mmCIF file of C-alpha atoms and ligand atoms in Angstrom:
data_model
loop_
_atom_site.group_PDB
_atom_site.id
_atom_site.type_symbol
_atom_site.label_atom_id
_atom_site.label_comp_id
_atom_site.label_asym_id
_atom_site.label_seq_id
_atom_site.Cartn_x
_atom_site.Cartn_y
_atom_site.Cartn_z
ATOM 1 C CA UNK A 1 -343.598 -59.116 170.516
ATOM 2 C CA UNK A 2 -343.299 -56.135 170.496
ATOM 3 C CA UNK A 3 -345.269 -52.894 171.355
ATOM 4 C CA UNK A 4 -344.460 -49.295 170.149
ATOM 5 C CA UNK A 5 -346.103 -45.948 170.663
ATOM 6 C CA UNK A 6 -345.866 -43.018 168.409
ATOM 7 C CA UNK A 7 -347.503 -39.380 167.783
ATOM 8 C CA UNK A 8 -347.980 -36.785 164.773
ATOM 9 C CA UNK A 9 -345.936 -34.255 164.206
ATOM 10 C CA UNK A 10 -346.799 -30.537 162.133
ATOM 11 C CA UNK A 11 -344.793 -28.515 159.742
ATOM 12 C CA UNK A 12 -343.367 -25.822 159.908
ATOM 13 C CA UNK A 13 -341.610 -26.210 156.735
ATOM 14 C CA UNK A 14 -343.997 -28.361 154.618
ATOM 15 C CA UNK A 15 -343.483 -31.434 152.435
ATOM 16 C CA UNK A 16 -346.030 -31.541 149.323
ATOM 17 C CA UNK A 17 -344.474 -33.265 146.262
ATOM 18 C CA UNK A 18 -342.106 -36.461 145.763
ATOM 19 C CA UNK A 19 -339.119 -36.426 143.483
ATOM 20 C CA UNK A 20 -339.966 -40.425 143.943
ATOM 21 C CA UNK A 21 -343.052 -41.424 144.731
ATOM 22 C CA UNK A 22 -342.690 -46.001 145.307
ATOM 23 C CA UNK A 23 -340.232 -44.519 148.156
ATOM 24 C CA UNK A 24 -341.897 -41.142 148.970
ATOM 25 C CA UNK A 25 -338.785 -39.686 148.259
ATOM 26 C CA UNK A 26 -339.552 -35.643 148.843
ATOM 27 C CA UNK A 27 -338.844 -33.168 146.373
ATOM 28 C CA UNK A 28 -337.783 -30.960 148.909
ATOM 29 C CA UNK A 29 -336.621 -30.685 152.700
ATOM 30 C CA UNK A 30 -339.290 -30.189 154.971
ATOM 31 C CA UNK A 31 -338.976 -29.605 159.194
ATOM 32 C CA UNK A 32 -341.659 -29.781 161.766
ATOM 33 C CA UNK A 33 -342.405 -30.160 165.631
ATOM 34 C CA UNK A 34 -343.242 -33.719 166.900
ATOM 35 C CA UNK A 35 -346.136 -33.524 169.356
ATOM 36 C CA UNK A 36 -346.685 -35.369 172.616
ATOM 37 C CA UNK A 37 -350.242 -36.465 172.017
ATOM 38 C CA UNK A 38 -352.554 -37.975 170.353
ATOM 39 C CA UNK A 39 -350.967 -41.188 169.858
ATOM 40 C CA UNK A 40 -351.114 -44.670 168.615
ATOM 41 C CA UNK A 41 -349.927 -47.893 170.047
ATOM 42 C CA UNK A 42 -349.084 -50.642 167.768
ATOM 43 C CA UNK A 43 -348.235 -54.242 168.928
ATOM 44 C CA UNK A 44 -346.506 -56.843 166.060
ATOM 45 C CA UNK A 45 -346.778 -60.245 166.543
ATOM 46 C CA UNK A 46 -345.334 -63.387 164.178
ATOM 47 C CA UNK A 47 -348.035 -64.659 162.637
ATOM 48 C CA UNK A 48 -348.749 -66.953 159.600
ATOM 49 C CA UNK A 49 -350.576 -64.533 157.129
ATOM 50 C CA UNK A 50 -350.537 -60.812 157.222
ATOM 51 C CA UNK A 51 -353.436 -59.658 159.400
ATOM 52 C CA UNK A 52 -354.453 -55.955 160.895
ATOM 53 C CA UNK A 53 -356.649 -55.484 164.018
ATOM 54 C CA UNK A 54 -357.496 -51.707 164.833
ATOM 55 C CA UNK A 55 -359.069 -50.384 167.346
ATOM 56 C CA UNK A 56 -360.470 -46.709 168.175
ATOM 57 C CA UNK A 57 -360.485 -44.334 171.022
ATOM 58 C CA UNK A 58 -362.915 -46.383 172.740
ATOM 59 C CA UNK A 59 -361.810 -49.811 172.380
ATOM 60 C CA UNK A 60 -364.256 -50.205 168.873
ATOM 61 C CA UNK A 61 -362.879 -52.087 166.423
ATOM 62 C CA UNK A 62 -362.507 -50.277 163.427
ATOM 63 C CA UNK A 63 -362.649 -52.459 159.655
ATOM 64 C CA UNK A 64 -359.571 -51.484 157.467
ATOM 65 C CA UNK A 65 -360.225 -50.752 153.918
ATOM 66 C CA UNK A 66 -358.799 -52.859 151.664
ATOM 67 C CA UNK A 67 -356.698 -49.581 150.106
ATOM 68 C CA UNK A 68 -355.108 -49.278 154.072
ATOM 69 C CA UNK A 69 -354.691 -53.089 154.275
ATOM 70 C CA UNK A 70 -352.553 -52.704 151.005
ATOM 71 C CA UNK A 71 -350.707 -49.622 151.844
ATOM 72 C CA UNK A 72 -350.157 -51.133 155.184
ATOM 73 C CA UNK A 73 -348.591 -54.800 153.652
ATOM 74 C CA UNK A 74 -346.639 -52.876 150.881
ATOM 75 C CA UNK A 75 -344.904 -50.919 153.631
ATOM 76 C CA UNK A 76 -344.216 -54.301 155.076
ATOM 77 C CA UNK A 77 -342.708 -55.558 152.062
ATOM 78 C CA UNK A 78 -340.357 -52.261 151.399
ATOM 79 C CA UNK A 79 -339.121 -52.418 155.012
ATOM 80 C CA UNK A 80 -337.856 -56.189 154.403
ATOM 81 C CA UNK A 81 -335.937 -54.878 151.184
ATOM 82 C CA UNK A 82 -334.449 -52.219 153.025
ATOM 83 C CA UNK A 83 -333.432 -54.197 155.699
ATOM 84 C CA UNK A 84 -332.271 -56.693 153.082
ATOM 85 C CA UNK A 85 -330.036 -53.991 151.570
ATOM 86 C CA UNK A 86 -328.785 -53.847 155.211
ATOM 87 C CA UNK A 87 -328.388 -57.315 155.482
ATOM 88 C CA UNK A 88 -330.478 -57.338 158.398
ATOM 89 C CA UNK A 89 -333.815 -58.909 157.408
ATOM 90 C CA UNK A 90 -333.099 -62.189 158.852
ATOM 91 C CA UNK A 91 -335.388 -61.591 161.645
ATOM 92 C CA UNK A 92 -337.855 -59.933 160.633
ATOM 93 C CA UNK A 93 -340.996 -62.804 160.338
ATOM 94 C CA UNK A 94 -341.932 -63.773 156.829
ATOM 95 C CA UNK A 95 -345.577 -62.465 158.091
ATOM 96 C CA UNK A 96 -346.829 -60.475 161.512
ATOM 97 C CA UNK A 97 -349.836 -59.445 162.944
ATOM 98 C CA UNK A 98 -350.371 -56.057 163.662
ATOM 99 C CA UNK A 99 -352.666 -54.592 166.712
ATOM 100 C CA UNK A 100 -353.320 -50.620 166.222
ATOM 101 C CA UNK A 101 -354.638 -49.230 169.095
ATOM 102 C CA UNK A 102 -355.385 -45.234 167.846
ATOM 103 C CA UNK A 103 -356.138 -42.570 170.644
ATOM 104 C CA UNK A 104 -356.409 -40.106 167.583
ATOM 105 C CA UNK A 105 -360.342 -39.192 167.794
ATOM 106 C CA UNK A 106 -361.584 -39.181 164.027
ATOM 107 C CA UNK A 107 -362.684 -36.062 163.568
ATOM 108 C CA UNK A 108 -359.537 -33.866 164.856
ATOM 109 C CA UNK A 109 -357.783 -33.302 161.723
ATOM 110 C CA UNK A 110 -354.244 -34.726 162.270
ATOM 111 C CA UNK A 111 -353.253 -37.118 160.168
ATOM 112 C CA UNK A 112 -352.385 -40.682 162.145
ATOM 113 C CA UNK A 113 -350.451 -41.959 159.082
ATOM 114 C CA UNK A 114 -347.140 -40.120 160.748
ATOM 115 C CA UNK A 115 -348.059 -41.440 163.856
ATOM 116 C CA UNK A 116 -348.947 -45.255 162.634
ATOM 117 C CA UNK A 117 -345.731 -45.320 160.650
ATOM 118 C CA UNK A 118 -343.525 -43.816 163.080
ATOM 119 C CA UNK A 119 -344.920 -46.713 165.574
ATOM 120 C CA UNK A 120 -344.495 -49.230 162.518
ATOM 121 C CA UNK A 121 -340.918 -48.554 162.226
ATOM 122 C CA UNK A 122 -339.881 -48.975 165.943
ATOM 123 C CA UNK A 123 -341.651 -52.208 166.105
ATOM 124 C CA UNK A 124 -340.567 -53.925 163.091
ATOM 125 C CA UNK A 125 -336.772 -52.665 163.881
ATOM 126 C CA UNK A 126 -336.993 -54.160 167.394
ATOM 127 C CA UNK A 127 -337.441 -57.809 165.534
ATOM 128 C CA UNK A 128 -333.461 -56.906 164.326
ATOM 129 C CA UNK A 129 -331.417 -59.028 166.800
ATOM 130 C CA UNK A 130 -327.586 -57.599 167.564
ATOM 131 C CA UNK A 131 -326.718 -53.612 167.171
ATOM 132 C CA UNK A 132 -329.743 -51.893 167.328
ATOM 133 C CA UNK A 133 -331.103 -50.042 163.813
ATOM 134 C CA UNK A 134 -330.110 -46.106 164.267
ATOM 135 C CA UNK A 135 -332.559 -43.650 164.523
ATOM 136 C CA UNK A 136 -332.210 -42.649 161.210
ATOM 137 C CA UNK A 137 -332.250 -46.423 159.796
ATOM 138 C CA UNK A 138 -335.876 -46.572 161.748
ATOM 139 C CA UNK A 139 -336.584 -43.003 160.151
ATOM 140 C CA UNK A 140 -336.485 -44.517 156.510
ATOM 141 C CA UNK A 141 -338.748 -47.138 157.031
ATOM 142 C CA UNK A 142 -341.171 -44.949 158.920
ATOM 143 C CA UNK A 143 -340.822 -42.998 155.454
ATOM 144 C CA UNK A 144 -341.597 -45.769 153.107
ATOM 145 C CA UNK A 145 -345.365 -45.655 154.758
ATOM 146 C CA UNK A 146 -346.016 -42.010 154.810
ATOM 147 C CA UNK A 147 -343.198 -39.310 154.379
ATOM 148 C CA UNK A 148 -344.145 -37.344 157.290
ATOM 149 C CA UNK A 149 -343.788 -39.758 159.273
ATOM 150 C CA UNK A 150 -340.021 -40.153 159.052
ATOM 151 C CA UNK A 151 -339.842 -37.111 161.031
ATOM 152 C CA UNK A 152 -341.855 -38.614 164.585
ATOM 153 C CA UNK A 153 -339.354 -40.948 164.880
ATOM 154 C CA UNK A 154 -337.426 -37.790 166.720
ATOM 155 C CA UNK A 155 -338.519 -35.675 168.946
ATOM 156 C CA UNK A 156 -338.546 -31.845 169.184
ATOM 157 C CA UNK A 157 -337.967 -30.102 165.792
ATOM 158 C CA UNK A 158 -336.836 -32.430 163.335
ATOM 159 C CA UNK A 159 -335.645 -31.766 159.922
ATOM 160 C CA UNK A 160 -336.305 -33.984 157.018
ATOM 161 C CA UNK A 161 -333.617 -33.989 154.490
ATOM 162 C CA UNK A 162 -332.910 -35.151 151.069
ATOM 163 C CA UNK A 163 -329.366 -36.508 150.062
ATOM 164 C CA UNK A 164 -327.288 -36.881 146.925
ATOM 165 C CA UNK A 165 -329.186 -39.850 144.454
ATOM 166 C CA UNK A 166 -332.716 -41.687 144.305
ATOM 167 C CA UNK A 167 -332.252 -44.706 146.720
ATOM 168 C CA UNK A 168 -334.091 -46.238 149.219
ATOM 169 C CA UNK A 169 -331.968 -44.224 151.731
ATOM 170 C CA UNK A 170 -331.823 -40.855 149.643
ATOM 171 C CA UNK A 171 -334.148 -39.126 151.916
ATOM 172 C CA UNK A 172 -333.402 -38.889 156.424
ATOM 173 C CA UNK A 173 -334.743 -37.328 159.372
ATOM 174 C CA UNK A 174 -332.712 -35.755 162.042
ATOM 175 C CA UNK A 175 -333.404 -33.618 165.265
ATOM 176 C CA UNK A 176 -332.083 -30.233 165.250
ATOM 177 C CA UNK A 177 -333.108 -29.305 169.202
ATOM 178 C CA UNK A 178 -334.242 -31.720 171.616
ATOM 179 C CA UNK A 179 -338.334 -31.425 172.945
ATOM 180 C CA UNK A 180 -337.309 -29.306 175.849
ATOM 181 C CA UNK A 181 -335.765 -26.161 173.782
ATOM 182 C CA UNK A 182 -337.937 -24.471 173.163
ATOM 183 C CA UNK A 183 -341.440 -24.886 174.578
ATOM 184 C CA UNK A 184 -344.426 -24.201 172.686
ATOM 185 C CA UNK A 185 -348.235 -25.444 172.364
ATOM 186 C CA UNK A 186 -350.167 -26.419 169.430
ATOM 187 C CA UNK A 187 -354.080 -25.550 169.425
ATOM 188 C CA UNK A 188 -355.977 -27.138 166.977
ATOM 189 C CA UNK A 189 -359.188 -25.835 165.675
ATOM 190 C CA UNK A 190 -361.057 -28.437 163.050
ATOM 191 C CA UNK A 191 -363.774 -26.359 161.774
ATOM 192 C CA UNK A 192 -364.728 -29.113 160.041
ATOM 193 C CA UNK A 193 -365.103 -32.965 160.250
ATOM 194 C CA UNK A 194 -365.904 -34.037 156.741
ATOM 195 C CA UNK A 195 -363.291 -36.551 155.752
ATOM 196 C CA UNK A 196 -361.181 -35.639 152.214
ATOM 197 C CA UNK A 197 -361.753 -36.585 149.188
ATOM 198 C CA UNK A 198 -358.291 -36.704 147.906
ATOM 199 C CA UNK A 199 -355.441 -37.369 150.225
ATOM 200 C CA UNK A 200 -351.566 -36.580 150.504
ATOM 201 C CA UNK A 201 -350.269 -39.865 148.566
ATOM 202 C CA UNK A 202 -352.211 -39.037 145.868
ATOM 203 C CA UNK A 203 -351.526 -35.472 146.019
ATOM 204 C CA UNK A 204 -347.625 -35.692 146.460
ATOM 205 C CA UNK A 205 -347.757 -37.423 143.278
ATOM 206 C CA UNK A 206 -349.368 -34.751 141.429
ATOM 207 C CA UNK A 207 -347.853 -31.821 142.898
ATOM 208 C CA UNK A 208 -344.971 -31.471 139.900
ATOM 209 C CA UNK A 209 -347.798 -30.642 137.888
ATOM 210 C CA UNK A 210 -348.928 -26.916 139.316
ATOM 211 C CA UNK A 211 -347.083 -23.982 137.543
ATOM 212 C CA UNK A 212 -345.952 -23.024 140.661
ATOM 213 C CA UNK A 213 -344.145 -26.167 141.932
ATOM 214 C CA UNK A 214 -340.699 -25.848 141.128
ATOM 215 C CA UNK A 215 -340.835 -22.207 142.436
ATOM 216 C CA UNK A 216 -341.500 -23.539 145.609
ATOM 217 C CA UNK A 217 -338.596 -26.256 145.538
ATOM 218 C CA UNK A 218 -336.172 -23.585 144.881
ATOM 219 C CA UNK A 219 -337.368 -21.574 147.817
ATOM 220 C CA UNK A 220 -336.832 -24.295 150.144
ATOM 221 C CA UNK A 221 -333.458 -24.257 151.196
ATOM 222 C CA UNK A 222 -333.491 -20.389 152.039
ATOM 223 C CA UNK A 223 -336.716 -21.372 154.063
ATOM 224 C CA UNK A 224 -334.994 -23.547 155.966
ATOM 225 C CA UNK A 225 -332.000 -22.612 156.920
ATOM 226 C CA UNK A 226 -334.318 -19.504 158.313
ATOM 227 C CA UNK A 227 -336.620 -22.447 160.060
ATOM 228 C CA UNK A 228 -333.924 -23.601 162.026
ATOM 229 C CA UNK A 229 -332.053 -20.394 162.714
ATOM 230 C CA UNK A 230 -335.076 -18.874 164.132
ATOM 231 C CA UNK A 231 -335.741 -22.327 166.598
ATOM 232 C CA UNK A 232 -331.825 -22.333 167.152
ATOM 233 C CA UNK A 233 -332.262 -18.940 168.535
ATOM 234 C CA UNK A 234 -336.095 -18.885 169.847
ATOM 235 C CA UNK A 235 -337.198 -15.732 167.416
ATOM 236 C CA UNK A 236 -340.461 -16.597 166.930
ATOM 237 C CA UNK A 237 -341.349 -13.547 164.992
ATOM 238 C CA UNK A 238 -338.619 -15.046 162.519
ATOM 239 C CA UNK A 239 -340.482 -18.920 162.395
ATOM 240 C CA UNK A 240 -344.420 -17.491 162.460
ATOM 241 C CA UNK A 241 -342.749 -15.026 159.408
ATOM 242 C CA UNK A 242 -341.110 -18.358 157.055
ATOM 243 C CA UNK A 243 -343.723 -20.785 158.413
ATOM 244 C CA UNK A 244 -346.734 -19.008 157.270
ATOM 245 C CA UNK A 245 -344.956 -18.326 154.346
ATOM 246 C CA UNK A 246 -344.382 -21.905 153.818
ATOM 247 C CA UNK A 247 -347.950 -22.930 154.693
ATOM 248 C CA UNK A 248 -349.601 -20.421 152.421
ATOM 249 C CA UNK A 249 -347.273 -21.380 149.393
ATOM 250 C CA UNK A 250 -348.216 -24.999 150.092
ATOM 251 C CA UNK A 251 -351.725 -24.297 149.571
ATOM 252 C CA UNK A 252 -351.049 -22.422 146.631
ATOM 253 C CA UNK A 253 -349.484 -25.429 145.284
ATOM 254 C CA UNK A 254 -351.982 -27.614 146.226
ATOM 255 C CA UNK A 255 -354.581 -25.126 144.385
ATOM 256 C CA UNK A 256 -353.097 -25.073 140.714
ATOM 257 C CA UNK A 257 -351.846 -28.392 140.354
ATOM 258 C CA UNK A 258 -354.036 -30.649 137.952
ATOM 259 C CA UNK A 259 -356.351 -31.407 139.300
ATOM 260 C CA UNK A 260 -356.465 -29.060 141.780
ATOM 261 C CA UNK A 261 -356.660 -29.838 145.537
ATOM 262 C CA UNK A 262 -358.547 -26.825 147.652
ATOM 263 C CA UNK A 263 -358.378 -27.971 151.237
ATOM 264 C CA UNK A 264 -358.663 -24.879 152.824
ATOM 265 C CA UNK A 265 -362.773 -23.482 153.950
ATOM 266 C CA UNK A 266 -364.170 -20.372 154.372
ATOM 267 C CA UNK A 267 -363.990 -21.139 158.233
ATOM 268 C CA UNK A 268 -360.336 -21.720 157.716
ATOM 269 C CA UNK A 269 -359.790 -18.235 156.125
ATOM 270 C CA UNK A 270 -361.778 -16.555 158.891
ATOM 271 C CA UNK A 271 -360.024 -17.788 161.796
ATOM 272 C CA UNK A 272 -356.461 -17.084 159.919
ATOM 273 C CA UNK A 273 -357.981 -13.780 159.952
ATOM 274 C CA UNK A 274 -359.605 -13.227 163.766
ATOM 275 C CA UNK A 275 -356.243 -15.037 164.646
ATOM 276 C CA UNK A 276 -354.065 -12.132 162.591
ATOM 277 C CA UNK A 277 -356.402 -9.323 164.202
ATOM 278 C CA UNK A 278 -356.232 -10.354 167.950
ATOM 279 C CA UNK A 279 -352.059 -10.924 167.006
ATOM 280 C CA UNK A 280 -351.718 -7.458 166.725
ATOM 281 C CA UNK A 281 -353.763 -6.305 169.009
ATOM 282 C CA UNK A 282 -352.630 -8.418 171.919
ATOM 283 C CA UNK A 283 -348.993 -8.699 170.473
ATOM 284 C CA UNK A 284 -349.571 -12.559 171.052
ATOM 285 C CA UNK A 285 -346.808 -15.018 170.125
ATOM 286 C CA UNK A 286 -349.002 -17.267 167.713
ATOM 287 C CA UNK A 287 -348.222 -18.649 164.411
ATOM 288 C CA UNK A 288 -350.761 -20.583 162.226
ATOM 289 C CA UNK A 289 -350.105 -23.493 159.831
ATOM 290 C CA UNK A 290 -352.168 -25.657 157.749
ATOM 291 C CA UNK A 291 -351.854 -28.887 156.370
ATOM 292 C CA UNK A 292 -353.864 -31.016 153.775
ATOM 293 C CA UNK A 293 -357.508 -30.091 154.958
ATOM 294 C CA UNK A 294 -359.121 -27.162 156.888
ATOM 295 C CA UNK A 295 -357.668 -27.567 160.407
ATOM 296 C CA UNK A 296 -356.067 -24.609 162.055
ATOM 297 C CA UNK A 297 -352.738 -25.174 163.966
ATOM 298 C CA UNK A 298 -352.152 -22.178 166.175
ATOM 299 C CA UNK A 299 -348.777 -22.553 167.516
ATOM 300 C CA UNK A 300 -347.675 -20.254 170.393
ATOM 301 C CA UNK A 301 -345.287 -19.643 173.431
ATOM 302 C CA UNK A 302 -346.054 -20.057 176.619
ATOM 303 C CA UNK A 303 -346.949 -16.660 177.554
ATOM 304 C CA UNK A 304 -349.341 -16.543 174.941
ATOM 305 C CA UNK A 305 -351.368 -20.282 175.595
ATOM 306 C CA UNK A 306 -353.795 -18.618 177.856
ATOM 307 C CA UNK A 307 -355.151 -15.945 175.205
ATOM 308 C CA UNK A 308 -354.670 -18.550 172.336
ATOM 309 C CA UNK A 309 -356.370 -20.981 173.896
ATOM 310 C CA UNK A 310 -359.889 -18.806 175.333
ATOM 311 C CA UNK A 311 -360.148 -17.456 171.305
ATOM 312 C CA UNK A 312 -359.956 -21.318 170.213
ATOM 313 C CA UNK A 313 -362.337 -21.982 172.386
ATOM 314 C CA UNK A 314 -364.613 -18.916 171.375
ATOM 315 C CA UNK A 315 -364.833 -20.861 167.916
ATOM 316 C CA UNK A 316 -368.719 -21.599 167.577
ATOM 317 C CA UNK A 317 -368.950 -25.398 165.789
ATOM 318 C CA UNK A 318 -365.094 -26.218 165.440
ATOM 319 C CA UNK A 319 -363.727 -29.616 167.536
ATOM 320 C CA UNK A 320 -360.281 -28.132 169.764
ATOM 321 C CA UNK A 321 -357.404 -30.247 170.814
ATOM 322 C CA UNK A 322 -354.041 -29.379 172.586
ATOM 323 C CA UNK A 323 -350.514 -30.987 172.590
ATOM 324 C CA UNK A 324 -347.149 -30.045 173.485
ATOM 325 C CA UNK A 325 -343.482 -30.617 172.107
ATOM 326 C CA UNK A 326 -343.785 -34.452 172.262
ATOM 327 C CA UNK A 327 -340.333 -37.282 172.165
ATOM 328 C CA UNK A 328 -341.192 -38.820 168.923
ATOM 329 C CA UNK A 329 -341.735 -43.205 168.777
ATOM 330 C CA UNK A 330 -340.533 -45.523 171.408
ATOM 331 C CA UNK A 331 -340.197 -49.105 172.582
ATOM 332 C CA UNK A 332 -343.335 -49.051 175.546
HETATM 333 C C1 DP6 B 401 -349.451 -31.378 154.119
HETATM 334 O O1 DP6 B 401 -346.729 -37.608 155.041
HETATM 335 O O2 DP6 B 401 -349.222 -37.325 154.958
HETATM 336 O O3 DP6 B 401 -349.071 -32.664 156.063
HETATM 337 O O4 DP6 B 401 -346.450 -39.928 152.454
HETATM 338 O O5 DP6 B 401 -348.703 -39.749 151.451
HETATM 339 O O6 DP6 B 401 -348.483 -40.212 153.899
HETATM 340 P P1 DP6 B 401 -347.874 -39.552 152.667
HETATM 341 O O7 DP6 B 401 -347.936 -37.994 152.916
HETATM 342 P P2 DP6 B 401 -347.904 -37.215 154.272
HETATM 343 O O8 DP6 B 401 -347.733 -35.720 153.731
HETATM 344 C C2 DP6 B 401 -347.713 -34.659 154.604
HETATM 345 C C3 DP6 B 401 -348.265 -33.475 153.948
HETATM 346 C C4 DP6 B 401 -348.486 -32.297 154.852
HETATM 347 C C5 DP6 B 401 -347.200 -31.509 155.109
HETATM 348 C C6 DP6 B 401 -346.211 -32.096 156.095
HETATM 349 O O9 DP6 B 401 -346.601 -32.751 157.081
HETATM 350 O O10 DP6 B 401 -345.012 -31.853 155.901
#
């Protein structure tokens, strides 16, 4: 029976848009830091129908929509016919029960899928009697339940990477530097709590269709390799120069694809702004990112957490979290 934990991760280099969506497949590489916290404990059990039991912050039981039930089962499914093309599915049970047990409050912005999945993965590959499932076998079926979270199944900065064909398998995760690299923080300002009305699955899917798309596919490589050279060497002018590059060509995407997705808020624009302003006046090491909804990720050094953290906290109406580099999903 057993019991995983797991946390989100952000991008630094962003996914948005599958070449293949029944296996989230990713048009493009992406790369991100996994974070220590929130996280998400998930316990499987055998069980003779598939059932789901989750459970929030403070111990409420939250009811799954029927549209999570199915995503949830249909990841089920795909990870016995991967496992089946590994001739491993033997002991995997024909049906579990799953416990979720979510510290992720509701209203911070981060999306739990990566986090859920992630946790998924390492629970259903723990069924597999003999050699353990690699990292990378676990990574794929944390993929075929949300994309992003192939890459919390590592820890520290880890790279997700598309190779040669269209298989289950054409799409892994690996860590370029371990979680204790490079250190750096991750403030969070939500400015606001309103749930989307469109999310990523649905989004991915229709990416292809902005004018602006395949632009950003090309570009991807070149933003990489500069990704990882600048973690490889700790320039963080060089990653806060390609990541908000990547984030704001995200958005961008995101805006003229059909129809078109604006997640970003006026709130969002200002405090990319006051965040530029104080940058250059305090030459602060701070970087901000943005993924599918209005939440600012400040990511900074060190040196630079104190300052970062006392103008997050100057942000009238906006929820604030904190988390660190963080060691991606484990056994508990
Ligand atoms: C904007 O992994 O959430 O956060 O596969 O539909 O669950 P699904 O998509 P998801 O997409 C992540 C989108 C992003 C960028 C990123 O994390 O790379």
């Amino acid at each position: 029976m057993p019991t995983a934990y797991s946390t989100p991760n952000i991008a630094l280099i962003k996914y948005w848009g599958n070449r293949s969506n029944p296996f989230r497949l990713p048009a493009a590489d992406s790369l991100s830091m996994t974070l220590d916290s929130p996280g998400i404990r998930v316990r499987v059990e055998l069980s003779d129908r598939f059932r789901i039991q989750s459970f929030d912050t403070g111990g409420r039981e939250k009811l799954q929509s029927m549209k999570s039930i199915g995503r949830l089962r249909l990841h089920f499914d795909l990870t016995k016919h991967y496992l089946e093309t590994l001739g491993r599915e033997r002991d995997l049970p024909k049906n579990v029960s799953i416990r979720i047990d979510s510290s992720i409050p509701p209203a911070i912005g981060i999306a739990s899928s990566a986090a859920l999945f992630s946790a998924l993965a390492e629970a259903y590959a723990a069924f597999v009697k003999g050699t353990p499932l690699s990292r990378q076998e676990l990574s794929i079926i944390a993929r075929l339940g949300s994309g992003s979270a192939a890459r919390s199944v590592f820890g520290g900065f880890v790279t997700l990477e598309n190779i040669p064909g269209d298989g289950i398998d054409s799409t892994v995760s690996r860590q370029i530097a371990p979680p204790n690299h490079w250190i750096l923080h991750d403030v969070i300002i939500v400015p606001s709590q309103e749930e989307k009305k469109v999310g990523s699955t649905e989004g991915h899917a229709m990416a292809h269709t902005s004018p602006l798309f395949e632009a950003r596919v090309k570009t991807i490589p070149r933003r990489m390799r500069e990704c990882i050279e600048a973690i490889e060497k700790k320039d963080f002018e060089k990653l806060q120069c390609v990541s908000e590059e990547d984030a704001l060509d995200m958005h961008r995407v995101m805006e003229t694809q059909n129809p078109p997705l604006k997640y970003l808020s006026e709130e969002t624009h200002r405090i990319i702004q006051e965040i530029e302003s104080l940058q250059k006046k305090e030459k602060l090491e701070v970087l901000y990112t943005l993924d599918a909804g209005p939440t600012v990720h400040l990511l900074c050094t060190e040196p630079s957490l104190k300052a970062v953290q006392e103008f997050a906290e100057s942000q009238k109406n906006c929820t604030l979290f904190k988390a660190k580099i963080g060691r991606g999903s484990y056994i508990q």
